[in-house]
């Protein structure tokens, strides 16, 4: 072959190789541009503000994993996060490329100790371009839903110091991709990319979880702070409010909706509170005071201040806590009245007993005839009964205050005979009142404590007499309603203000009017009656149209209380009356 021909062939070969190299260079440049675009997108995702809620995290992960799948040309993507409480991997949304039925099937992976658990525990990558012949149960499950290949990587979160040295490393889950598009295989380049993606996803998830935990904890503390029964105001050393809750705003700030960032002088309208806060800041001392409010209603607060300090012990402000003690003061006042009333109630029968006994003892010459002496003895007997009832009330109060139940002595009780006995006994104390009963003929017996039922009715009838100073009718009615008896005691007395009806069964409670003060009493009767009724599984309430219009007290008792049944009592003579 001539030299010229050889040279031409060589040039042609070189030109062909050059064209081949040009194609390869173009392909490499295209791949370089693709990788640069991927790097730019990943960096852009890193610069996105971290999610601050579970919803935002889900949205961020959905966008991120869709890009991840596109980078790797994978058809599906799955996230499993470690649950430290149950020490297992848990499937998490988003699951890219799976149907709802397939997602339900994937949930079963949580209970399988297979390859994904090994990836997590051993921090190793898993790459399987064919699942045929795999013995692992989790791979069998993936095959059932049509998965052909797997690339899984542990998600390792790292925390670094200022010198970028790793000071904490924690595996938080597993990121898995399935089925390369075009029936392709996962290759080494995919492994390098997926390692970067997993680190990025771990950083986003761990950072978001930390932020979400902090936000949720802050919101939880804020809810607790705002739901406190006490008012709280925290101010810094310059007098600016750092925190204030709704109780304090409502009580001391006259309609202000938010005082944070403002000076307490501008927000707090109550003079005594302003003075207390100002003094606490000036003196940096713990102070206590009682704050009384007159509007919109009378209330009393116990105020306490304390100094707020930083970690170094330097004062940064003060905290003032306002506890509503209105009810405590009311109870203290009621107790004071109660002690005075009990002293009076004890002294009155004792004075009568002492007087009549002294009179009888002085009658050495038999001046009083038998009839007169008998009347004296009757009065002494009645006053002794009055003392006994008062002492019984005090003993019952003591039991209730100690948390001890009033235990009924269950027996079959003839309601009619108890009512007749109570009315007869109470009629002896008054000639201004007419005591009546309105009871149907067919009234079943009930299971109850006869003495306690007697005490309930005696208290209510006695109250009806006591608070009807001008006399009138007192009517006791009983009607059957299903398997209960409804009792009522109605009088024509001084009545009860409607706004006080809910208070009259409280301990030491008495309606404070001229008429009630004249009637006397300890304020214990209705409180004890309520507990006696409730000991029978019953309920009690009162009705009145107001002052001067009389009152009606109702209480309902079951014919056979569940409490008696639970204690094992059987009364066949009562059972037959139940519907």
Coordinates of C-alpha atoms in Angstrom, one line a residue:
X1 CA 0.0 0.0 0.0
X2 CA 1.4 3.4 -1.0
X3 CA 2.6 5.6 1.8
X4 CA 0.0 8.3 0.8
X5 CA -2.8 5.8 1.3
X6 CA -1.6 4.6 4.6
X7 CA -1.4 8.2 5.8
X8 CA -4.9 8.9 4.7
X9 CA -6.2 5.8 6.5
X10 CA -4.4 6.9 9.7
X11 CA -5.9 10.4 9.4
X12 CA -9.3 8.9 8.9
X13 CA -8.9 6.7 12.0
X14 CA -7.7 9.6 14.1
X15 CA -10.6 11.7 12.9
X16 CA -13.0 8.9 13.8
X17 CA -11.4 8.6 17.2
X18 CA -11.6 12.3 17.6
X19 CA -15.3 12.4 16.8
X20 CA -15.8 9.5 19.3
X21 CA -13.9 11.5 21.9
X22 CA -15.9 14.6 21.1
X23 CA -19.1 12.6 21.7
X24 CA -17.7 11.3 25.0
X25 CA -16.6 14.8 26.0
X26 CA -20.1 16.1 25.2
X27 CA -21.7 13.3 27.3
X28 CA -19.3 14.0 30.2
X29 CA -20.1 17.7 29.9
X30 CA -23.8 17.0 30.0
X31 CA -23.3 14.7 33.0
X32 CA -21.2 17.4 34.6
X33 CA -24.0 19.9 34.1
X34 CA -26.5 17.4 35.5
X35 CA -24.4 16.8 38.6
X36 CA -23.8 20.6 39.0
X37 CA -27.6 21.1 38.8
X38 CA -28.1 18.3 41.4
X39 CA -25.5 19.9 43.7
X40 CA -27.1 23.3 43.2
X41 CA -30.6 21.9 44.0
X42 CA -29.2 20.1 47.1
X43 CA -27.5 23.2 48.3
X44 CA -30.7 25.2 47.7
X45 CA -32.6 22.6 49.8
X46 CA -30.1 23.0 52.6
X47 CA -30.6 26.7 52.6
X48 CA -34.4 26.4 53.0
X49 CA -35.7 27.5 56.4
X50 CA -36.2 24.4 58.6
X51 CA -39.8 23.2 59.1
X52 CA -41.4 24.4 62.3
X53 CA -44.4 22.0 62.4
X54 CA -45.2 18.4 61.6
X55 CA -47.2 19.6 58.6
X56 CA -44.4 21.7 57.2
X57 CA -41.9 18.8 57.8
X58 CA -44.2 16.5 55.8
X59 CA -44.4 19.0 52.9
X60 CA -40.6 19.5 53.0
X61 CA -39.9 15.8 53.0
X62 CA -42.4 15.2 50.2
X63 CA -40.6 17.7 47.9
X64 CA -37.2 16.5 49.0
X65 CA -37.9 12.8 48.4
X66 CA -39.4 13.5 45.0
X67 CA -36.2 15.2 44.0
X68 CA -34.1 12.4 45.5
X69 CA -36.0 9.9 43.5
X70 CA -35.5 12.0 40.4
X71 CA -31.7 12.3 41.1
X72 CA -31.4 8.5 41.3
X73 CA -33.9 7.7 38.6
X74 CA -35.7 5.6 41.2
X75 CA -39.4 4.9 40.8
X76 CA -40.2 4.6 44.5
X77 CA -38.8 6.0 47.8
X78 CA -39.4 5.0 51.5
X79 CA -38.5 6.5 54.8
X80 CA -38.3 4.6 58.1
X81 CA -37.5 6.5 61.4
X82 CA -36.4 4.9 64.6
X83 CA -38.9 5.0 67.5
X84 CA -36.8 5.1 70.6
X85 CA -39.8 4.2 72.9
X86 CA -40.6 0.9 71.2
X87 CA -37.0 0.5 69.8
X88 CA -38.1 -0.2 66.2
X89 CA -38.2 1.3 62.8
X90 CA -41.5 2.9 61.8
X91 CA -42.7 3.7 58.3
X92 CA -43.2 7.5 57.8
X93 CA -44.8 9.6 55.2
X94 CA -44.1 10.6 52.5
X95 CA -43.9 7.2 50.7
X96 CA -43.1 8.1 47.1
X97 CA -44.5 5.9 44.3
X98 CA -46.7 3.6 46.4
X99 CA -50.5 3.1 46.2
X100 CA -52.6 3.2 49.4
X101 CA -52.8 -0.6 49.5
X102 CA -49.1 -0.9 49.0
X103 CA -48.5 1.6 51.9
X104 CA -50.7 -0.6 54.2
X105 CA -48.6 -3.6 53.2
X106 CA -45.3 -1.7 53.9
X107 CA -46.5 -1.1 57.5
X108 CA -45.8 -4.8 58.1
X109 CA -42.1 -4.0 57.7
X110 CA -42.2 -2.4 61.2
X111 CA -42.7 -5.9 62.8
X112 CA -40.0 -7.6 60.7
X113 CA -36.4 -8.0 61.8
X114 CA -34.8 -8.1 58.4
X115 CA -32.3 -6.3 56.1
X116 CA -33.6 -2.8 56.9
X117 CA -32.9 -3.4 60.6
X118 CA -29.4 -4.5 59.7
X119 CA -28.9 -1.3 57.7
X120 CA -29.9 0.7 60.7
X121 CA -28.0 -1.1 63.4
X122 CA -24.8 -1.8 61.5
X123 CA -24.8 1.6 59.7
X124 CA -24.2 -0.2 56.4
X125 CA -25.5 0.4 52.9
X126 CA -27.7 -2.2 51.1
X127 CA -27.8 -2.5 47.4
X128 CA -29.7 -5.4 45.7
X129 CA -30.4 -5.2 42.0
X130 CA -32.5 -8.3 42.1
X131 CA -34.6 -9.6 45.0
X132 CA -34.9 -13.1 43.5
X133 CA -33.5 -15.7 45.9
X134 CA -33.3 -13.3 48.9
X135 CA -34.1 -15.1 52.2
X136 CA -34.9 -12.0 54.3
X137 CA -38.6 -11.7 55.2
X138 CA -38.7 -8.0 54.5
X139 CA -37.4 -8.6 50.9
X140 CA -40.1 -11.2 50.4
X141 CA -42.7 -8.6 51.4
X142 CA -41.2 -6.1 48.9
X143 CA -41.4 -8.7 46.2
X144 CA -45.1 -9.3 46.8
X145 CA -45.8 -5.6 46.0
X146 CA -43.7 -5.7 42.8
X147 CA -40.4 -4.3 44.0
X148 CA -37.4 -5.6 42.0
X149 CA -34.3 -3.7 43.3
X150 CA -33.4 -1.9 46.5
X151 CA -30.8 0.7 47.5
X152 CA -31.0 1.5 51.3
X153 CA -28.8 3.7 53.4
X154 CA -28.7 4.5 57.1
X155 CA -29.6 8.1 58.0
X156 CA -26.9 9.4 60.3
X157 CA -27.2 12.7 62.0
X158 CA -24.0 14.5 63.2
X159 CA -23.5 17.4 65.5
X160 CA -20.3 19.3 65.1
X161 CA -18.5 21.9 67.2
X162 CA -17.0 25.2 66.1
X163 CA -14.0 23.4 64.6
X164 CA -16.3 21.1 62.6
X165 CA -15.3 18.2 64.7
X166 CA -18.1 15.6 65.2
X167 CA -19.2 15.6 68.8
X168 CA -22.3 13.5 68.5
X169 CA -23.4 10.9 65.9
X170 CA -26.8 9.3 65.9
X171 CA -28.6 7.0 63.4
X172 CA -32.2 8.2 63.1
X173 CA -33.6 5.9 60.4
X174 CA -33.2 4.3 57.0
X175 CA -33.8 5.9 53.6
X176 CA -34.6 3.4 50.8
X177 CA -35.0 3.7 47.0
X178 CA -36.6 1.1 44.7
X179 CA -36.5 0.1 41.1
X180 CA -34.3 2.2 38.8
X181 CA -36.2 3.5 35.8
X182 CA -35.8 1.7 32.5
X183 CA -35.0 -1.6 34.3
X184 CA -31.5 -0.1 35.1
X185 CA -29.3 -1.1 38.0
X186 CA -28.1 0.9 41.0
X187 CA -24.4 1.6 40.6
X188 CA -21.5 3.0 42.6
X189 CA -22.3 6.6 41.6
X190 CA -25.8 6.1 43.0
X191 CA -24.2 4.9 46.3
X192 CA -22.2 8.1 46.6
X193 CA -25.2 10.3 45.8
X194 CA -27.5 8.5 48.2
X195 CA -25.0 8.9 51.0
X196 CA -25.1 12.6 50.5
X197 CA -28.9 12.6 50.2
X198 CA -29.3 10.5 53.4
X199 CA -27.0 12.9 55.4
X200 CA -29.0 15.9 54.1
X201 CA -32.4 14.2 54.9
X202 CA -31.1 13.3 58.4
X203 CA -30.0 16.8 59.1
X204 CA -33.4 18.2 57.9
X205 CA -35.4 15.7 59.9
X206 CA -33.3 15.9 63.1
X207 CA -33.2 19.7 63.0
X208 CA -36.9 19.9 62.3
X209 CA -37.8 17.5 65.1
X210 CA -35.7 19.5 67.6
X211 CA -37.3 22.7 66.5
X212 CA -40.8 21.2 66.6
X213 CA -40.1 19.8 70.1
X214 CA -39.0 23.2 71.3
X215 CA -42.0 24.9 69.8
X216 CA -44.4 22.3 71.1
X217 CA -42.8 22.5 74.5
X218 CA -43.0 26.3 74.4
X219 CA -46.7 26.1 73.4
X220 CA -47.4 23.6 76.1
X221 CA -45.8 25.9 78.7
X222 CA -47.7 28.8 77.3
X223 CA -51.0 26.9 77.6
X224 CA -50.1 25.9 81.2
X225 CA -49.1 29.5 82.0
X226 CA -52.3 30.9 80.6
X227 CA -54.5 28.3 82.3
X228 CA -53.1 28.9 85.7
X229 CA -55.6 29.8 88.3
X230 CA -53.2 32.3 89.8
X231 CA -52.3 35.6 88.1
X232 CA -48.7 36.0 87.1
X233 CA -46.7 39.0 86.0
X234 CA -43.0 38.9 85.1
X235 CA -41.1 42.2 84.5
X236 CA -37.5 43.0 83.8
X237 CA -35.3 45.4 85.8
X238 CA -36.5 48.3 83.6
X239 CA -40.1 47.5 84.4
X240 CA -41.1 46.1 81.1
X241 CA -43.5 43.1 81.1
X242 CA -41.8 39.9 79.9
X243 CA -44.8 37.7 80.6
X244 CA -48.4 38.2 81.8
X245 CA -51.2 35.6 81.9
X246 CA -54.9 36.1 81.3
X247 CA -55.9 36.0 84.9
X248 CA -53.6 38.9 85.7
X249 CA -54.9 40.8 82.6
X250 CA -58.5 40.3 83.6
X251 CA -58.0 41.2 87.3
X252 CA -55.7 44.1 87.2
X253 CA -55.5 45.5 83.7
X254 CA -59.0 46.7 82.9
X255 CA -59.5 45.3 79.4
X256 CA -55.9 45.1 78.2
X257 CA -55.5 42.2 75.8
X258 CA -51.7 41.9 75.9
X259 CA -49.1 43.7 77.9
X260 CA -45.8 42.0 76.9
X261 CA -43.1 44.5 76.0
X262 CA -44.9 47.4 77.7
X263 CA -44.0 49.1 81.0
X264 CA -46.1 47.7 83.8
X265 CA -47.2 51.3 84.8
X266 CA -49.0 51.5 81.4
X267 CA -50.7 48.1 81.6
X268 CA -51.5 47.6 85.3
X269 CA -54.4 49.8 86.4
X270 CA -54.6 48.7 90.1
X271 CA -52.7 51.1 92.3
X272 CA -51.8 48.5 95.0
X273 CA -50.4 46.1 92.3
X274 CA -48.3 48.8 90.7
X275 CA -46.9 49.8 94.1
X276 CA -46.0 46.2 94.9
X277 CA -44.2 45.6 91.6
X278 CA -42.4 48.9 91.9
X279 CA -41.2 48.2 95.4
X280 CA -40.1 44.7 94.5
X281 CA -38.0 46.0 91.6
X282 CA -36.5 48.7 93.8
X283 CA -35.7 46.6 96.8
X284 CA -35.1 43.3 94.9
X285 CA -36.8 41.5 97.8
X286 CA -39.5 38.9 98.3
X287 CA -42.7 40.7 99.3
X288 CA -46.2 39.6 100.3
X289 CA -49.5 41.5 100.4
X290 CA -53.2 41.1 100.1
X291 CA -54.8 42.9 97.2
X292 CA -58.6 43.6 97.4
X293 CA -60.7 44.3 94.3
X294 CA -64.1 45.9 94.3
X295 CA -64.9 45.8 90.6
X296 CA -66.3 44.0 88.7
X297 CA -66.8 41.9 91.9
X298 CA -65.3 41.7 95.3
X299 CA -62.2 39.5 95.2
X300 CA -59.1 39.1 97.4
X301 CA -55.7 38.1 96.1
X302 CA -52.6 37.0 98.1
X303 CA -49.7 38.6 96.2
X304 CA -46.1 37.2 96.5
X305 CA -43.0 38.5 94.6
X306 CA -39.7 36.9 94.0
X307 CA -36.5 37.9 92.3
X308 CA -35.7 36.3 88.9
X309 CA -32.0 35.6 88.4
X310 CA -29.8 34.5 85.5
X311 CA -27.4 31.5 85.6
X312 CA -24.7 33.7 87.2
X313 CA -27.1 34.7 90.0
X314 CA -27.6 38.3 88.7
X315 CA -31.1 39.7 89.0
X316 CA -32.9 40.1 85.7
X317 CA -36.3 41.1 87.0
X318 CA -39.1 40.1 89.4
X319 CA -42.1 37.7 89.3
X320 CA -45.4 38.5 91.0
X321 CA -47.9 35.8 91.7
X322 CA -51.5 36.6 92.7
X323 CA -53.5 33.8 94.2
X324 CA -57.3 34.3 94.5
X325 CA -58.1 33.6 98.2
X326 CA -61.6 35.0 98.1
X327 CA -63.2 31.6 98.8
X328 CA -60.6 31.0 101.6
X329 CA -61.5 34.2 103.3
X330 CA -65.2 33.5 102.8
X331 CA -64.8 30.1 104.5
X332 CA -62.8 31.7 107.3
X333 CA -65.6 34.2 107.9
X334 CA -68.2 31.5 107.8
X335 CA -66.2 29.4 110.3
X336 CA -66.0 32.4 112.6
X337 CA -69.8 32.8 112.3
X338 CA -70.2 29.1 112.8
X339 CA -68.2 29.1 116.0
X340 CA -70.3 31.9 117.3
X341 CA -73.5 30.2 116.2
X342 CA -72.5 26.9 117.8
X343 CA -71.6 28.7 121.1
X344 CA -75.0 30.3 121.0
X345 CA -76.8 27.0 120.1
X346 CA -75.0 25.2 123.0
X347 CA -75.6 28.0 125.4
X348 CA -79.4 28.3 124.8
X349 CA -80.4 24.7 125.7
X350 CA -77.9 24.6 128.5
X351 CA -79.3 27.9 129.9
X352 CA -82.8 26.4 129.8
X353 CA -81.7 23.1 131.4
X354 CA -79.7 24.9 134.1
X355 CA -82.6 27.3 134.8
X356 CA -85.3 24.6 135.2
X357 CA -83.0 22.3 137.2
X358 CA -82.1 25.2 139.5
X359 CA -85.8 26.1 139.9
X360 CA -86.7 22.5 140.8
X361 CA -83.8 22.3 143.2
X362 CA -84.8 25.5 144.9
X363 CA -88.4 24.2 145.4
X364 CA -87.6 22.6 148.8
X365 CA -91.1 23.2 150.0
X366 CA -92.9 21.6 147.1
X367 CA -94.4 24.8 145.7
X368 CA -94.7 23.4 142.2
X369 CA -97.4 20.8 141.7
X370 CA -96.9 17.5 139.7
X371 CA -98.2 18.9 136.4
X372 CA -95.9 21.9 136.6
X373 CA -92.9 19.7 137.4
X374 CA -93.8 17.4 134.5
X375 CA -93.9 20.4 132.1
X376 CA -90.4 21.4 133.4
X377 CA -89.1 17.8 132.9
X378 CA -90.6 17.9 129.3
X379 CA -88.7 21.1 128.5
X380 CA -85.5 19.7 130.0
X381 CA -86.0 16.5 127.9
X382 CA -86.6 18.6 124.7
X383 CA -83.5 20.7 125.3
X384 CA -81.4 17.6 125.9
X385 CA -82.6 16.2 122.6
X386 CA -81.7 19.6 121.0
X387 CA -78.2 19.3 122.5
X388 CA -77.9 15.7 121.3
X389 CA -78.8 16.6 117.7
X390 CA -76.3 19.4 117.8
X391 CA -73.5 17.1 119.1
X392 CA -74.5 14.5 116.5
X393 CA -74.2 17.1 113.8
X394 CA -70.8 18.1 115.0
X395 CA -69.7 14.4 115.1
X396 CA -71.0 13.9 111.5
X397 CA -69.2 17.0 110.3
X398 CA -66.0 15.7 111.8
X399 CA -66.4 12.4 110.0
X400 CA -67.1 14.1 106.6
X401 CA -64.1 16.5 107.1
X402 CA -61.9 13.5 107.7
X403 CA -63.1 11.9 104.5
X404 CA -65.1 9.2 106.2
X405 CA -68.3 8.1 104.5
X406 CA -71.6 8.2 106.5
X407 CA -72.3 4.5 106.5
X408 CA -76.0 3.7 106.4
X409 CA -77.4 0.8 108.5
X410 CA -79.4 -0.8 105.6
X411 CA -82.9 -2.0 106.5
X412 CA -86.4 -2.1 105.2
X413 CA -88.1 1.2 106.1
X414 CA -91.8 2.2 106.2
X415 CA -91.6 5.8 104.9
X416 CA -95.1 6.7 106.1
X417 CA -94.4 5.8 109.7
X418 CA -91.1 7.8 109.7
X419 CA -92.8 10.9 108.3
X420 CA -95.7 10.6 110.9
X421 CA -93.2 10.3 113.7
X422 CA -91.2 13.3 112.5
X423 CA -94.2 15.5 112.1
X424 CA -95.6 14.5 115.5
X425 CA -92.3 15.3 117.2
X426 CA -91.9 18.6 115.4
X427 CA -95.5 19.7 116.0
X428 CA -94.7 19.7 119.7
X429 CA -92.3 22.6 119.2
X430 CA -94.8 25.0 117.5
X431 CA -98.4 26.1 117.7
X432 CA -98.1 28.6 114.9
X433 CA -97.6 26.0 112.1
X434 CA -99.8 23.3 110.7
X435 CA -97.7 20.3 109.7
X436 CA -99.3 18.1 107.0
X437 CA -98.4 15.1 104.9
X438 CA -99.6 14.3 101.4
X439 CA -98.8 10.7 100.6
X440 CA -100.5 8.2 98.2
X441 CA -102.0 5.1 99.7
X442 CA -99.8 2.6 97.8
X443 CA -96.3 3.7 98.7
X444 CA -93.7 0.9 98.7
X445 CA -91.1 0.4 101.5
X446 CA -87.5 1.4 100.7
X447 CA -84.1 0.1 101.7
X448 CA -82.5 2.9 103.8
X449 CA -81.1 3.8 107.2
X450 CA -84.2 4.6 109.2
X451 CA -82.4 6.8 111.7
X452 CA -80.7 8.8 108.9
X453 CA -84.0 9.2 107.0
X454 CA -85.5 10.5 110.3
X455 CA -82.6 12.9 110.6
X456 CA -83.0 14.1 107.0
X457 CA -86.7 14.8 107.4
X458 CA -86.3 16.3 110.9
X459 CA -83.7 18.8 109.6
X460 CA -85.9 19.8 106.7
X461 CA -89.1 20.1 108.7
X462 CA -87.3 21.9 111.5
X463 CA -85.8 24.4 109.0
X464 CA -89.3 24.9 107.4
X465 CA -90.6 25.8 110.9
X466 CA -87.6 27.9 111.8
X467 CA -87.7 30.0 108.6
X468 CA -91.4 30.5 108.7
X469 CA -91.6 32.9 111.7
X470 CA -95.2 33.9 110.9
X471 CA -96.4 30.3 110.9
X472 CA -98.3 28.7 108.1
X473 CA -98.5 25.2 106.5
X474 CA -95.5 22.9 106.2
X475 CA -96.4 20.0 103.9
X476 CA -94.4 16.8 103.4
X477 CA -95.1 15.1 100.1
X478 CA -93.9 11.8 98.6
X479 CA -94.5 10.4 95.1
X480 CA -93.1 7.4 93.3
X481 CA -91.2 8.0 90.1
X482 CA -90.0 4.7 88.5
X483 CA -87.8 3.0 91.1
X484 CA -87.3 6.1 93.2
X485 CA -89.3 8.1 95.8
X486 CA -89.4 11.9 95.4
X487 CA -89.8 13.7 98.8
X488 CA -90.6 17.3 99.2
X489 CA -90.9 19.7 102.2
X490 CA -92.7 22.9 101.4
X491 CA -93.1 25.9 103.6
X492 CA -94.7 29.4 103.5
X493 CA -91.7 31.1 105.0
X494 CA -89.2 33.8 104.2
X495 CA -87.9 32.1 101.0
X496 CA -84.4 32.0 99.5
X497 CA -82.9 34.4 96.9
X498 CA -82.6 32.5 93.6
X499 CA -78.9 33.4 93.3
X500 CA -78.2 31.8 96.7
X501 CA -80.0 28.4 96.0
X502 CA -76.7 26.8 94.8
X503 CA -74.9 27.8 98.0
X504 CA -77.3 26.7 100.8
X505 CA -75.9 23.1 100.9
X506 CA -72.3 24.2 101.6
X507 CA -70.9 23.8 105.1
X508 CA -71.4 26.8 107.4
X509 CA -73.6 28.4 104.8
X510 CA -76.4 30.6 105.9
X511 CA -78.4 33.3 104.0
X512 CA -77.5 36.5 105.8
X513 CA -80.8 38.5 106.3
X514 CA -82.5 40.0 109.3
X515 CA -85.0 37.1 109.3
X516 CA -82.3 34.4 109.1
X517 CA -80.2 36.0 111.8
X518 CA -83.2 36.0 114.1
X519 CA -83.9 32.3 113.3
X520 CA -80.4 31.3 114.5
X521 CA -78.8 27.9 113.6
X522 CA -75.2 26.7 112.9
X523 CA -75.3 26.5 109.1
X524 CA -74.6 22.7 109.3
X525 CA -78.0 21.2 108.9
X526 CA -78.4 21.3 105.1
X527 CA -74.7 20.4 104.6
X528 CA -75.2 17.3 106.6
X529 CA -78.6 16.5 105.0
X530 CA -76.9 16.6 101.6
X531 CA -74.3 14.1 102.7
X532 CA -77.0 11.8 104.3
X533 CA -79.0 11.9 101.1
X534 CA -75.9 11.1 98.9
X535 CA -75.0 8.2 101.3
X536 CA -78.3 6.7 100.1
X537 CA -77.4 7.2 96.4
X538 CA -79.8 10.1 96.4
X539 CA -79.9 13.8 95.2
X540 CA -81.2 16.9 96.9
X541 CA -82.1 20.4 95.7
X542 CA -84.1 23.4 96.7
X543 CA -86.5 25.7 94.8
X544 CA -87.8 29.2 95.7
X545 CA -89.3 32.1 93.9
X546 CA -87.4 34.5 96.1
X547 CA -87.6 36.4 99.4
X548 CA -91.1 36.2 101.0
X549 CA -92.3 33.4 98.7
X550 CA -91.5 30.3 100.7
X551 CA -89.2 27.4 99.8
X552 CA -89.5 23.8 98.7
X553 CA -86.8 21.2 99.4
X554 CA -86.7 18.1 97.2
X555 CA -84.7 14.9 97.6
X556 CA -84.9 11.7 95.6
X557 CA -84.0 8.3 97.1
X558 CA -83.8 5.0 95.2
X559 CA -86.2 2.3 96.5
X560 CA -83.2 -0.1 96.6
X561 CA -79.9 1.8 96.4
X562 CA -77.1 0.3 94.3
X563 CA -74.7 0.9 97.2
X564 CA -76.8 -1.5 99.4
X565 CA -76.7 -4.1 96.6
X566 CA -72.9 -3.8 96.2
X567 CA -72.5 -4.3 99.9
X568 CA -74.4 -7.7 99.5
X569 CA -77.8 -6.8 101.0
X570 CA -80.8 -8.8 99.8
X571 CA -84.3 -7.6 100.7
X572 CA -86.9 -9.7 98.8
X573 CA -89.8 -7.8 100.4
X574 CA -88.6 -4.6 98.6
X575 CA -87.5 -6.3 95.3
X576 CA -91.0 -7.1 94.4
X577 CA -91.9 -3.4 94.2
X578 CA -89.2 -2.7 91.6
X579 CA -90.2 -2.3 87.9

